[in-house]
Tab-separated table of C-alpha atoms and ligand atoms in Angstrom:
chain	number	residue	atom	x	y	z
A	575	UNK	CA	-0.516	-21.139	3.458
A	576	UNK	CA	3.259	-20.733	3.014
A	577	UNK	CA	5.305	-18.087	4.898
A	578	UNK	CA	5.428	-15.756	1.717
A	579	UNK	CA	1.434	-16.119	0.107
A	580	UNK	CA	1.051	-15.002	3.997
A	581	UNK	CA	2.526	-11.438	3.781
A	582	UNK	CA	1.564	-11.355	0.385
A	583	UNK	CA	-2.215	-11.495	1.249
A	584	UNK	CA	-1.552	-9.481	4.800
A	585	UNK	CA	0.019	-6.772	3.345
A	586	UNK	CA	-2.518	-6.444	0.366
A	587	UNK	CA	-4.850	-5.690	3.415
A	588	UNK	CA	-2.997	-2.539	4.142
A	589	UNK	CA	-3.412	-1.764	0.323
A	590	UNK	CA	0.480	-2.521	-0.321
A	591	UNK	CA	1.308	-5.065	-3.152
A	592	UNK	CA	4.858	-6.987	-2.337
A	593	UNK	CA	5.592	-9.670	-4.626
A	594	UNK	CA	7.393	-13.513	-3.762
A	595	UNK	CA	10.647	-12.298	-5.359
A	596	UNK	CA	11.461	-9.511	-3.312
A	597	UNK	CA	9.791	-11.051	0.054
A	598	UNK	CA	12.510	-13.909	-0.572
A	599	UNK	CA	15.191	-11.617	-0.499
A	600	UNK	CA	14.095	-9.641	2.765
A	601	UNK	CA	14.276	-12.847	4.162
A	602	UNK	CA	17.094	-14.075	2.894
A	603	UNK	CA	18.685	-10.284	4.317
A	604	UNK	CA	17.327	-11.215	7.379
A	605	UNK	CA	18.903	-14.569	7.705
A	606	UNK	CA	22.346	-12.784	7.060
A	607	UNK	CA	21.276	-9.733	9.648
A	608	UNK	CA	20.527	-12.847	12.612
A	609	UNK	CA	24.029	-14.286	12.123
A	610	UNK	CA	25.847	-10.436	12.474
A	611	UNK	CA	23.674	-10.186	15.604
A	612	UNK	CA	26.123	-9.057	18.904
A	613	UNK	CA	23.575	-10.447	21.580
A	614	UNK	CA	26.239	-12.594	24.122
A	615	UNK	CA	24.531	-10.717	27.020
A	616	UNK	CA	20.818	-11.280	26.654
A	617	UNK	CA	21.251	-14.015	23.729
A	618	UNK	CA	18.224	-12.876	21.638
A	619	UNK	CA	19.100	-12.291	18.005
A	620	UNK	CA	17.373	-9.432	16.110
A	621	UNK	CA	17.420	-8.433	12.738
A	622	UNK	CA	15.928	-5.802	10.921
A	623	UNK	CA	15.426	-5.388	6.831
A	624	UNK	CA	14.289	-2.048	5.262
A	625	UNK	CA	13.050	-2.907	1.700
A	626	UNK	CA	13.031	0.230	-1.089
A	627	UNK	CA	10.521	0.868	-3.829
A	628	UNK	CA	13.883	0.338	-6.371
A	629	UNK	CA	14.819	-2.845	-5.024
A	630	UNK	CA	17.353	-2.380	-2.406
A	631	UNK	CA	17.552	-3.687	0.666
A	632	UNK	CA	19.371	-2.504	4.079
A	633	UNK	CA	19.563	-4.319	7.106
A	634	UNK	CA	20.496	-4.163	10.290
A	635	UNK	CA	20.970	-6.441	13.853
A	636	UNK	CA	20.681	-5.716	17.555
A	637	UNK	CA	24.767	-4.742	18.711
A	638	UNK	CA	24.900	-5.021	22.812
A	639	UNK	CA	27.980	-3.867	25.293
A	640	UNK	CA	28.968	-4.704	28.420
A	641	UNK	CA	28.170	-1.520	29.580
A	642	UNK	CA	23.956	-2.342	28.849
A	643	UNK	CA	22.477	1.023	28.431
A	644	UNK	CA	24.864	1.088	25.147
A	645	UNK	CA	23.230	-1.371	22.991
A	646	UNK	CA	21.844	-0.659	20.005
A	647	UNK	CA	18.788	-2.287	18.405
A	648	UNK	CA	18.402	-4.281	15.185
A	649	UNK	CA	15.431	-1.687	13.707
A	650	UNK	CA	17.803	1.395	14.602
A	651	UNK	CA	20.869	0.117	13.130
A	652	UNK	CA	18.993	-0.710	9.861
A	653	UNK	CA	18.100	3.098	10.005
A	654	UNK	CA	20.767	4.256	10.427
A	655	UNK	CA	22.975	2.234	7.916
A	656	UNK	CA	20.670	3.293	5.519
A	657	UNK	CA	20.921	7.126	6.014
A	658	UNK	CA	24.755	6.589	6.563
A	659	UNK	CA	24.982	4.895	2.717
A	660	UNK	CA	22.893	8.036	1.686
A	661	UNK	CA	19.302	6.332	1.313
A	662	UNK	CA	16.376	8.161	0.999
A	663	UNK	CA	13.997	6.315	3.306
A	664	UNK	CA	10.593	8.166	2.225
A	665	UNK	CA	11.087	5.493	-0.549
A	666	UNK	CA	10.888	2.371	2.117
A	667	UNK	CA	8.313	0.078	1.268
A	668	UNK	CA	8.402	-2.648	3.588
A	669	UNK	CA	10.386	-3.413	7.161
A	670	UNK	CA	11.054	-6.805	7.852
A	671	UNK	CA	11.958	-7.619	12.000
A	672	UNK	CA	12.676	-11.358	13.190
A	673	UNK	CA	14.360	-12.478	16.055
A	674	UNK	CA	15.268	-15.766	17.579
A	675	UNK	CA	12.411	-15.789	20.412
A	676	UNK	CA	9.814	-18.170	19.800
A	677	UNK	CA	6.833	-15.057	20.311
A	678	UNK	CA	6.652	-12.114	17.696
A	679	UNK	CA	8.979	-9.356	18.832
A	680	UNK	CA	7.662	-5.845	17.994
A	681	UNK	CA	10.014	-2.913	17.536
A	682	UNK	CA	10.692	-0.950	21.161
A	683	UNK	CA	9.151	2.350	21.720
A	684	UNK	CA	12.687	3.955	20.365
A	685	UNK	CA	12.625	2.608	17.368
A	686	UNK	CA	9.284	3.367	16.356
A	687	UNK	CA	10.185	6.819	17.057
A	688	UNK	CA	13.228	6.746	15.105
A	689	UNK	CA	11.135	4.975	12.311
A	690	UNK	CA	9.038	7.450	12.140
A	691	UNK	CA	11.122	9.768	11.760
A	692	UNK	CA	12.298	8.896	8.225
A	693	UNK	CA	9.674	6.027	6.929
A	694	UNK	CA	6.327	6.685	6.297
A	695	UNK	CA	3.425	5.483	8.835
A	696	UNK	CA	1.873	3.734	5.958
A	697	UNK	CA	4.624	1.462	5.355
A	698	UNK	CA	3.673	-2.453	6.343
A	699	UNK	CA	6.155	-4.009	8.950
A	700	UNK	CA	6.265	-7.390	8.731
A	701	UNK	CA	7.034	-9.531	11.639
A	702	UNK	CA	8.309	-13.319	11.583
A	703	UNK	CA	9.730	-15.344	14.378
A	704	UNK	CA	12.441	-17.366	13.986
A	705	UNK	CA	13.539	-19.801	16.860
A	706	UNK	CA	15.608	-22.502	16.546
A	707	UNK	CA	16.735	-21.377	13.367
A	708	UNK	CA	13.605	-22.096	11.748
A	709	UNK	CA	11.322	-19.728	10.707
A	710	UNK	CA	7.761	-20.905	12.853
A	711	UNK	CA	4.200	-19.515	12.277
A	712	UNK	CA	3.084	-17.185	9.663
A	713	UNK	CA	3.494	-13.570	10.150
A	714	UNK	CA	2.338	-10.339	11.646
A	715	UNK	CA	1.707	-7.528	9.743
A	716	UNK	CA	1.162	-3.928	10.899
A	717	UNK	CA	1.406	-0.467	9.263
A	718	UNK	CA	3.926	1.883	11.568
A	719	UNK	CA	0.978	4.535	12.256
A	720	UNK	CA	-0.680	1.103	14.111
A	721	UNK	CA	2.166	0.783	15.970
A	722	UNK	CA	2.611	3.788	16.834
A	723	UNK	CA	-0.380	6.022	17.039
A	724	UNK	CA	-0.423	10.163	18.096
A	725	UNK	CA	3.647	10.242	17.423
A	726	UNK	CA	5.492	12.942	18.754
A	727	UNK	CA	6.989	15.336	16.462
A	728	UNK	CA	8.683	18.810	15.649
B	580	LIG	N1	16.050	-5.318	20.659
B	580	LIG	C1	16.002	-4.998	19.331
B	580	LIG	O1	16.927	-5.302	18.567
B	580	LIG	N2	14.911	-4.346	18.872
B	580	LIG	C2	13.866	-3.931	19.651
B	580	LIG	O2	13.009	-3.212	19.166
B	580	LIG	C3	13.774	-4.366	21.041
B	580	LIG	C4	15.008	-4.973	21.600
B	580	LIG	C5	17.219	-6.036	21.163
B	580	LIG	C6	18.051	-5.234	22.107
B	580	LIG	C7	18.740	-6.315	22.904
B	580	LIG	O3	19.903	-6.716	22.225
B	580	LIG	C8	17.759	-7.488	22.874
B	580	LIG	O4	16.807	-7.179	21.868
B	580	LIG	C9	17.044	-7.715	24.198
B	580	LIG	O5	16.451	-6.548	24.648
């Protein structure tokens, strides 16, 4: 089964209908997102893709510093360039995360708070791996409420 028919049919499973045409173009978003990625300390490339019900797409990659504790990840940086160009992000339909490690990398416990915070729990993220360039494997796909069950909130 190709990469795409593979989140087409996962996703369906969590009741949310994605079509080829717009997976394409997460993906292609993504690709972009891996090559912005500022990762010369721990050399793992992130990248994150929020898609919208009207068709736009934000992303976002992992930025690191020197000074460790100061780095920013790829799934918060999507976030927040999409609230900073004014984006309503109760209308996010899908989040797309890859990352140049050869083993699915799932969002850190920060940004699954942060995600929550804005994008519904019902939304399907969709996780690919992409080492060597090359995207390897099919996908993962899990709604944010699985990922991050009993949240914390105000
Ligand atoms: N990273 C992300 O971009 N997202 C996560 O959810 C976990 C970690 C980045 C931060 C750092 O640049 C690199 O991965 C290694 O921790």
């Amino acid at each position: 089964m190709s990469l795409i028919d593979d989140i087409i049919s996962k996703c369906a499973k969590k009741n949310v209908k994605l079509e080829a045409e717009e997976i394409k173009k997460a993906i292609d978003a993504l690709d972009i997102m891996l090559t912005r990625s500022y990762s010369k300390y721990s050399n793992i490339k992130v990248a994150c893709v929020l898609c919208f019900k009207n068709g736009d797409i934000v992303g976002g990659c992992n930025i690191e510093n020197s000074s460790y504790s100061h780095t920013v990840c790829a799934e918060r940086c999507a976030v927040f360039s999409s609230l900073s160009q004014g984006k309503d992000l109760s209308q996010v339909k899908a989040v797309y995360i890859t990352s140049s490690e050869d083993s699915y990398f799932y969002p850190c416990g920060a940004c699954r708070q942060v995600l929550k915070e804005f994008v519904s729990l019902s939304v399907p993220i969709i996780i690919l791996k992409k080492p060597k360039n090359i995207y390897n494997g099919n996908s993962e796909v899990h709604t944010l409420g699985e990922l991050f069950p009993c949240p914390f909130s105000l």
